CSV table of C-alpha atoms and ligand atoms in Angstrom, one decimal:
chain,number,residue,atom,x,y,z
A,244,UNK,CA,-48.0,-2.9,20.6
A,245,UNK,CA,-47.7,0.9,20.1
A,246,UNK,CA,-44.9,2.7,19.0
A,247,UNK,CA,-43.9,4.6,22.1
A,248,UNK,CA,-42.9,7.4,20.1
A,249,UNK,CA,-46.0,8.5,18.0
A,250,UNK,CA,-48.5,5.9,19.2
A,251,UNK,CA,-48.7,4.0,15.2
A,252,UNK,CA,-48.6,0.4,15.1
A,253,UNK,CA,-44.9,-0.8,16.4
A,254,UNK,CA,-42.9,-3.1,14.6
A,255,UNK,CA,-39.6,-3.1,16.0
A,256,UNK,CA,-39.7,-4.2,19.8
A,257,UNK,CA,-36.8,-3.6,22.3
A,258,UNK,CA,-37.0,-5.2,25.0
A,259,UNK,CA,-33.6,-4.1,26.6
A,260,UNK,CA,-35.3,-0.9,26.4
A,261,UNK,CA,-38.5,-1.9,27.4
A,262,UNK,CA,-39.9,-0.3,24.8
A,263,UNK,CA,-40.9,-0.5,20.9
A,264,UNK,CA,-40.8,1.7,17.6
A,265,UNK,CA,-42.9,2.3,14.3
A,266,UNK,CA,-40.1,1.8,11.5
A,267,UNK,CA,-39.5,5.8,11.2
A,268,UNK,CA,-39.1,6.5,15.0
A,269,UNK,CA,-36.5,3.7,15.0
A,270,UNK,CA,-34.8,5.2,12.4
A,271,UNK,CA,-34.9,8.3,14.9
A,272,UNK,CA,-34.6,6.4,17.9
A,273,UNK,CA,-31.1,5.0,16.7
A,274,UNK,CA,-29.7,7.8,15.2
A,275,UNK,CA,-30.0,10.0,18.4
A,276,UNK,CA,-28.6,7.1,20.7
A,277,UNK,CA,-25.3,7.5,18.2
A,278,UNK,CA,-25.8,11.1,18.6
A,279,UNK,CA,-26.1,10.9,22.4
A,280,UNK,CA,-23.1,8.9,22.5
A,281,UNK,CA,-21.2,11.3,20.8
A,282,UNK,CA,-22.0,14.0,22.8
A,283,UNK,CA,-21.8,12.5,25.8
A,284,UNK,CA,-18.4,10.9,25.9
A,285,UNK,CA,-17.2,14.5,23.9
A,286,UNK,CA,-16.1,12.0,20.7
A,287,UNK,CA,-15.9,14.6,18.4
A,288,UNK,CA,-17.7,17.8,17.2
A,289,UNK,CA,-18.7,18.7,13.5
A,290,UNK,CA,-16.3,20.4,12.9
A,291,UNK,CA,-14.2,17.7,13.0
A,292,UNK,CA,-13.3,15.6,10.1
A,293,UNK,CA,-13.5,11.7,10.9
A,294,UNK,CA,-12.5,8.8,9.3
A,295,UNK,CA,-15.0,6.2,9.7
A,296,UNK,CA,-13.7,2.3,8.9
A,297,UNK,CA,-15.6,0.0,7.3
A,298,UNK,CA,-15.2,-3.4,6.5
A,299,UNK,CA,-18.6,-3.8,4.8
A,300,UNK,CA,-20.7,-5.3,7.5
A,301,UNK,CA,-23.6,-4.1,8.6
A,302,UNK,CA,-22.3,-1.8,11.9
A,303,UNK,CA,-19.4,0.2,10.0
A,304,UNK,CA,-22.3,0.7,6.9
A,305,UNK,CA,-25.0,1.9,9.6
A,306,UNK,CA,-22.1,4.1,11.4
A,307,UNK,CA,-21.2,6.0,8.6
A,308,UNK,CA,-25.1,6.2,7.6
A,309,UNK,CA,-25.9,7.9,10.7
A,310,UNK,CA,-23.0,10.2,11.3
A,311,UNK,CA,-24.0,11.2,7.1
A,312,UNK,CA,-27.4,11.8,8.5
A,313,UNK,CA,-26.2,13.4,11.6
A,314,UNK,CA,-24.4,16.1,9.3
A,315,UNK,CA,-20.8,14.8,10.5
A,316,UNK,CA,-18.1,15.5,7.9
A,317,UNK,CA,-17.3,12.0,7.1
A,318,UNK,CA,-14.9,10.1,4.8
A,319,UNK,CA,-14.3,6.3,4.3
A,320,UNK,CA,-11.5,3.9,4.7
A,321,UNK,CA,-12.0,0.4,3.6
A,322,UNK,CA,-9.1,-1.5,4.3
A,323,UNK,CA,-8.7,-5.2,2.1
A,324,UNK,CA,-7.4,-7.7,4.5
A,325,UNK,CA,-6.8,-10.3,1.1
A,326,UNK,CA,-8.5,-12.8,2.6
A,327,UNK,CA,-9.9,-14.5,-0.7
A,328,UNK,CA,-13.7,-14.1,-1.6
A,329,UNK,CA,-15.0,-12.7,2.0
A,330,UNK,CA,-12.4,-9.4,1.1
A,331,UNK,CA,-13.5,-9.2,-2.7
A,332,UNK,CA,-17.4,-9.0,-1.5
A,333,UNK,CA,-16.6,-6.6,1.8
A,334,UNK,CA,-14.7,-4.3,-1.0
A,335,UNK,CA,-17.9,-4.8,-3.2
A,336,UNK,CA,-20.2,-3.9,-0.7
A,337,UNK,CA,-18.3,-0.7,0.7
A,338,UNK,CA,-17.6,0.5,-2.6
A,339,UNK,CA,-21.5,0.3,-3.9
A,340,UNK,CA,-22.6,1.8,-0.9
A,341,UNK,CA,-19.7,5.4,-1.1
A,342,UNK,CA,-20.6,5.4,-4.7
A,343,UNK,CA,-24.3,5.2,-4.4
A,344,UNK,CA,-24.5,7.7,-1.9
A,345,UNK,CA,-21.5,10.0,-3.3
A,346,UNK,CA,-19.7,9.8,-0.2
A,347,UNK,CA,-15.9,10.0,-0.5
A,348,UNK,CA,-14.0,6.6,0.4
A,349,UNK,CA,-10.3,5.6,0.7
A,350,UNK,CA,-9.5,2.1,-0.3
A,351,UNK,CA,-6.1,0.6,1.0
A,352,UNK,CA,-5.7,-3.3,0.4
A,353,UNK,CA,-2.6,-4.6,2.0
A,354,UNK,CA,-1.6,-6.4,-1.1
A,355,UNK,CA,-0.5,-3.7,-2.6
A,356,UNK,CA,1.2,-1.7,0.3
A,357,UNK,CA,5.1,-1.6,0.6
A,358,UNK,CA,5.4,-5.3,2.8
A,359,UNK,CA,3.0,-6.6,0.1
A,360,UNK,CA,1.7,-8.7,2.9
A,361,UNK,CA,-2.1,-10.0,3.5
A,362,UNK,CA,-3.7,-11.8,6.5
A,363,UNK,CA,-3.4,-15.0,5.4
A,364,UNK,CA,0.7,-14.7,4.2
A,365,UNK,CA,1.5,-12.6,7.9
A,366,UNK,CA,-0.8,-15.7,9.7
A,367,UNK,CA,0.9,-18.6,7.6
A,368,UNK,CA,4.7,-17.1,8.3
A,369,UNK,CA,3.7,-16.8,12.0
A,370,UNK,CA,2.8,-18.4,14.8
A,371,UNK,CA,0.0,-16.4,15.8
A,372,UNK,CA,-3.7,-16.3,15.0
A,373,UNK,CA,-4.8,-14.7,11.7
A,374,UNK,CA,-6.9,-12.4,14.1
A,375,UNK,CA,-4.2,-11.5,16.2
A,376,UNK,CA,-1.6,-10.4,12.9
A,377,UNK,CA,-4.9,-8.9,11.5
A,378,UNK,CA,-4.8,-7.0,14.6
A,379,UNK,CA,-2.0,-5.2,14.4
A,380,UNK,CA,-2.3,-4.6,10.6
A,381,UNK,CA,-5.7,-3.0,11.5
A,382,UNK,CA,-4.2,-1.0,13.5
A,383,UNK,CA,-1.0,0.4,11.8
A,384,UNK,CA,-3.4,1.3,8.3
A,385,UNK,CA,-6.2,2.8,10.2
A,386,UNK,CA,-3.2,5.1,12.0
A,387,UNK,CA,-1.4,5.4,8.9
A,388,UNK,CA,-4.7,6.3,7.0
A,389,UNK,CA,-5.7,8.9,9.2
A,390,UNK,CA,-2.1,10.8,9.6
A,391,UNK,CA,-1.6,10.7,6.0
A,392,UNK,CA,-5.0,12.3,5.4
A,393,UNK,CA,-4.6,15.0,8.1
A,394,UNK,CA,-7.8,13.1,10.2
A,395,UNK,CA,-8.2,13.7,13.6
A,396,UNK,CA,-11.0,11.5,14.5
A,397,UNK,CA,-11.0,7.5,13.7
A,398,UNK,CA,-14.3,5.7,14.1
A,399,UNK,CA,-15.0,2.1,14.4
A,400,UNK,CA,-18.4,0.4,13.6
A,401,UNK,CA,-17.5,-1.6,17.4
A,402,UNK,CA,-21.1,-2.0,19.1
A,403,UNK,CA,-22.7,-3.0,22.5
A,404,UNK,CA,-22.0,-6.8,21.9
A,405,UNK,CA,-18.5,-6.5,20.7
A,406,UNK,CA,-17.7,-4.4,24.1
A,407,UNK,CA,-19.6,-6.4,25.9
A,408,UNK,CA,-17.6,-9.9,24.9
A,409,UNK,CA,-14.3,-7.6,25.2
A,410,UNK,CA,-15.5,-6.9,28.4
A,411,UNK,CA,-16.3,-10.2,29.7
A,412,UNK,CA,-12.5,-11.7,28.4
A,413,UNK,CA,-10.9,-8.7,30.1
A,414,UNK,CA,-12.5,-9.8,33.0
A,415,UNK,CA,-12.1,-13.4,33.0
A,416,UNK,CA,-8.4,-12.8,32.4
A,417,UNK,CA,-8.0,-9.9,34.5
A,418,UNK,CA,-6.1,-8.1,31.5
A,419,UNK,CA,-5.6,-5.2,33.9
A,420,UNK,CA,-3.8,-3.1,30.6
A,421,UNK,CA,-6.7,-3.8,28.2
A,422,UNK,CA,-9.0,-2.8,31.0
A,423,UNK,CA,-7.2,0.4,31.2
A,424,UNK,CA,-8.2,1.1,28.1
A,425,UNK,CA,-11.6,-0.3,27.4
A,426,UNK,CA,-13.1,3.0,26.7
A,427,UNK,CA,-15.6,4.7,24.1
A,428,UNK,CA,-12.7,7.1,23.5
A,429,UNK,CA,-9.2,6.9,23.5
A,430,UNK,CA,-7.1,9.8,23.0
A,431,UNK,CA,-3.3,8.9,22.5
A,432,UNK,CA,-0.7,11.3,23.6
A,433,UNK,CA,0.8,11.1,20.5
A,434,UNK,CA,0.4,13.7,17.8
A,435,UNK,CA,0.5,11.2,14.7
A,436,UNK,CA,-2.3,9.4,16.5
A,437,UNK,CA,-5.9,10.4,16.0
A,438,UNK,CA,-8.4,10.1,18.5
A,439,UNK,CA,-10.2,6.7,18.3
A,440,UNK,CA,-13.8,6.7,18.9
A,441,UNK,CA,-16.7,3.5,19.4
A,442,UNK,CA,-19.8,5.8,18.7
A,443,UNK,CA,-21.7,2.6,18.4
A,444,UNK,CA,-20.7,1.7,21.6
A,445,UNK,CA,-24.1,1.5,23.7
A,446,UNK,CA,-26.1,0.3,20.2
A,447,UNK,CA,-26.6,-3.5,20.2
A,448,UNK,CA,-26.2,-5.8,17.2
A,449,UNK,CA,-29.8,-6.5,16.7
A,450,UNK,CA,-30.2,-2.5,16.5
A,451,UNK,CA,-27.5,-2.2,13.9
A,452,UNK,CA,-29.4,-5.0,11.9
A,453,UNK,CA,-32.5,-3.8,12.2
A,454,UNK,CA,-31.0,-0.4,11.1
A,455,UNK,CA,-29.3,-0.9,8.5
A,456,UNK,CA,-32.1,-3.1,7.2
A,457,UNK,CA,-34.5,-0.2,7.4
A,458,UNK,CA,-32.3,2.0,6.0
A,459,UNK,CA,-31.9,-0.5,2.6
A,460,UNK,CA,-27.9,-1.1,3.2
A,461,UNK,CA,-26.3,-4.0,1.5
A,462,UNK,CA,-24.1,-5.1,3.8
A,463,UNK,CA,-21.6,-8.6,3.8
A,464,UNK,CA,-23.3,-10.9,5.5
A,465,UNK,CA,-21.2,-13.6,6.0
A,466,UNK,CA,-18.5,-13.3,8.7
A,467,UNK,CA,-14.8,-13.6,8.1
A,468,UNK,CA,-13.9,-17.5,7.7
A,469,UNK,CA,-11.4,-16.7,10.4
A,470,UNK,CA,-13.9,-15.9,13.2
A,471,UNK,CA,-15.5,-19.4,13.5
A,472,UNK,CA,-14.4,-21.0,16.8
A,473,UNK,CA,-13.2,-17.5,18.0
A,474,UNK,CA,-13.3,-16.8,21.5
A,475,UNK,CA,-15.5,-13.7,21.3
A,476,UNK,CA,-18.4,-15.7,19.4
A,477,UNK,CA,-18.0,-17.8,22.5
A,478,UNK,CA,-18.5,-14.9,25.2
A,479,UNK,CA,-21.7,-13.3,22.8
A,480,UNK,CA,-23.4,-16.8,23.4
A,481,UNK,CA,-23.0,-16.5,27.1
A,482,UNK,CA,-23.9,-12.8,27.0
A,483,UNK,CA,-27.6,-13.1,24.3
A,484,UNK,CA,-28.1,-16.1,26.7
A,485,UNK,CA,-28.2,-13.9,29.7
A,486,UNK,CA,-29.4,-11.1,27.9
A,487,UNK,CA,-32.4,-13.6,26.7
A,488,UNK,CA,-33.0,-14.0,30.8
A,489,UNK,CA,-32.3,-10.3,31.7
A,490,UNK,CA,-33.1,-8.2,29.2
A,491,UNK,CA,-30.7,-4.9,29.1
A,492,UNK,CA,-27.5,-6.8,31.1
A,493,UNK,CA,-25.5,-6.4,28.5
A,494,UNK,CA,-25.8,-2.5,28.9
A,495,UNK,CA,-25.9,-2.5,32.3
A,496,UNK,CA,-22.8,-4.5,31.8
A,497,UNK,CA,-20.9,-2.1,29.6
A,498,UNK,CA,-22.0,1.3,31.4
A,499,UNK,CA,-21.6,0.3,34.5
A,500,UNK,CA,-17.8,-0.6,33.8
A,501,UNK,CA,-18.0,2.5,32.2
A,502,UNK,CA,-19.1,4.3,34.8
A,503,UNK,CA,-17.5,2.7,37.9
A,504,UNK,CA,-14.9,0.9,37.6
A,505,UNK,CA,-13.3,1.4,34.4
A,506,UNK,CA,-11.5,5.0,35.8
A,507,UNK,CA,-9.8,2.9,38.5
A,508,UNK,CA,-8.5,0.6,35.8
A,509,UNK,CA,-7.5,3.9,33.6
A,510,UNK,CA,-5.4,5.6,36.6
A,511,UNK,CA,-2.0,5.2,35.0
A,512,UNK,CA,-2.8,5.8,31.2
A,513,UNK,CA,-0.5,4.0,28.4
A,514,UNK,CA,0.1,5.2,24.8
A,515,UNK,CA,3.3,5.3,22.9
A,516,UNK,CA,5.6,8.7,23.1
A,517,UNK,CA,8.7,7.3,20.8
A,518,UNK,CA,8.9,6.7,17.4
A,519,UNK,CA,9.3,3.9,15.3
A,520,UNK,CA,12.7,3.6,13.3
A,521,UNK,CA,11.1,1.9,10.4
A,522,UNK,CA,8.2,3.4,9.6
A,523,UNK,CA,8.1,6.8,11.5
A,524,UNK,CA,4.8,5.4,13.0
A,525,UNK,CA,4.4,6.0,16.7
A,526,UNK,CA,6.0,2.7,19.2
A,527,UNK,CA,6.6,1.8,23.0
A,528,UNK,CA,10.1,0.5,21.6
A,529,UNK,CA,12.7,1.2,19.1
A,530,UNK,CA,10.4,-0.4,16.5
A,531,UNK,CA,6.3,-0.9,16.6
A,532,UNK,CA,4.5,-3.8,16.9
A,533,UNK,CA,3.6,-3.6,13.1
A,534,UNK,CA,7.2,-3.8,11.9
A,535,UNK,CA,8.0,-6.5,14.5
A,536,UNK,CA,5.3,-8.6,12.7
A,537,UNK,CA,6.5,-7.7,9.6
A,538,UNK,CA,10.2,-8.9,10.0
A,539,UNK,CA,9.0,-12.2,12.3
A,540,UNK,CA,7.0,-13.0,8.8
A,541,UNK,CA,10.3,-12.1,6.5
A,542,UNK,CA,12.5,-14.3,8.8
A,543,UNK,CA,10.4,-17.1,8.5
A,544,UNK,CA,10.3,-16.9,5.4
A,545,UNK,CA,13.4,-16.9,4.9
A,546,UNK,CA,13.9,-20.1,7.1
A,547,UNK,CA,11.2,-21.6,4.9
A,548,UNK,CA,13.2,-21.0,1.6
A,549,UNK,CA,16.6,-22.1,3.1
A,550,UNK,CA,15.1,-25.4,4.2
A,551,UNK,CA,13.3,-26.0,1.0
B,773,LIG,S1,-12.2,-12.5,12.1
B,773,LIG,FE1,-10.0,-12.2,12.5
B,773,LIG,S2,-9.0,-12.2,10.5
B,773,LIG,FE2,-11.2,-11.9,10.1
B,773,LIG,S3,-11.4,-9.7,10.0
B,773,LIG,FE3,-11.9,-10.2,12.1
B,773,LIG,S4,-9.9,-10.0,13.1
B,773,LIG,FE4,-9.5,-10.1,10.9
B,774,LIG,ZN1,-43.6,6.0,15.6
B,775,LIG,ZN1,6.9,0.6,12.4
């Protein structure tokens, strides 16, 4: 097979794109997709500053790889989750990869923020699933990281298969709210929020492999011990399983939401407008979601001590 590009021998076939690439005019191929993205959806422009999260796997790496390329003004924020060996090699990873490359990198670790508190303490103190306290953590550092370095853009290494699966258990739940805000770009009302943006959004998994193997990034390879038996590994079976049958659904999928039914779901936008009392961050209530966490786990652990 030819490259459809420039005709040399292919070796990297798509077949949701009916089509196939020499190794360069991948490298070009996925890089402009990104860029397309970007433009399209009106992410950001270059004169914009953006924060690009990384946890050390291979489609936060290849982001910030191609918005470097791209001649996006970029930083890094790793954030350490503490969760044991799989956090020590993600830091590894992220931190060879900024220095190797001389690109500028925040590292947070929750350990040694003010609660003190990583994944597996907030999951252990609670009732709820290390990925849903991760969650929220995720989501007040990023925030945090980006209003304390002035950031107006955050970007998340989320591709085509992660939507996809999103999409799929929206839909099988009907999470009407999530559904509102399944979107390539969200931009809060808020002014401490930044504007948080999926540029990897229409770029599948095996792209962001195949990238970021081209490329030569070292990325973590294995997965969080906490995703085994997750839901969303269940929905990406279904989803490469009919992608395997009908090659590009998982696109069609996604962009067709997108396109068609996602504004109906978006008609009555939600973002916080108050303030939290605790932390100053923004919250729907008196205090956010991240501080609620935070004193369910110090309660607990209270209880815990009393009874022991
Ligand atoms: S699998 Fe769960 S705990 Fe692990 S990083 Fe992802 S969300 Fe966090
Ligand atoms: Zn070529
Ligand atoms: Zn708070």
């Amino acid at each position: 097979m030819k490259c459809k590009r420039c005709s040399a021998k292919a070796t990297v076939q798509l077949r949701s794109h009916n089509t196939a690439f020499c190794k360069p005019c991948f490298v070009f191929f996925f890089q402009r997709n990104v860029e397309r993205s970007i433009e399209r959806e009106r992410m950001f422009t270059r004169d914009e500053r953006v924060l690009v999260c990384v946890s050390g796997g291979k489609d936060s790496l290849a982001l910030w790889d191609t918005l470097v390329s791209l001649g996006y003004p970029t930083e890094g924020l790793y954030l350490g989750l503490g969760i044991g060996e799989y956090s020590a090699a993600s830091e590894r990873k992220v931190t060879a990869f900024a220095a190797a490359r001389d690109l500028p990198l925040r590292v947070v670790r929750l350990e040694d923020e003010g609660d003190g508190l990583a994944i597996p303490q907030a999951a252990l103190h609670t009732r709820r699933q290390p990925c849903a306290a991760c969650g929220t953590f995720k989501r007040h550092y990023f925030d945090r990281a980006a209003l304390d370095g002035g950031f107006s853009v955050l970007a998340t290494g989320h591709n085509l298969d992660d939507e996809a699966a999103r999409l799929l258990g929206n839909v099988l739940h009907w999470h009407v709210p999530y559904l509102a805000k399944q979107q390539p770009v969200l931009t809060p009302r808020h002014p401490k929020l930044a504007r948080k943006v999926r540029p990897l959004y229409r770029t599948s998994e095996y792209e962001s492999a195949t990238y970021a193997f081209l490329r030569g990034i070292d990325y973590v390879v294995d997965e969080c011990p906490n995703s085994h038996g997750a839901t969303q590994l269940v929905y990406k079976d279904l989803l490469n399983r009919l992608e395997q049958a009908m090659p590009g659904a998982k696109l069609a999928f996604v962009s067709d939401f997108l396109r068609q039914a996602q504004p109906l779901f978006a008609a009555a936008p939600d973002s916080p407008t108050g303030e939290c009392e605790r932390c100053g961050m923004p919250a729907f209530g008196d205090v956010c979601g991240y501080c609620r966490l935070v004193a369910e786990i110090e309660r607990r652990r209270s209880q815990a001590v009393a009874h022991s």
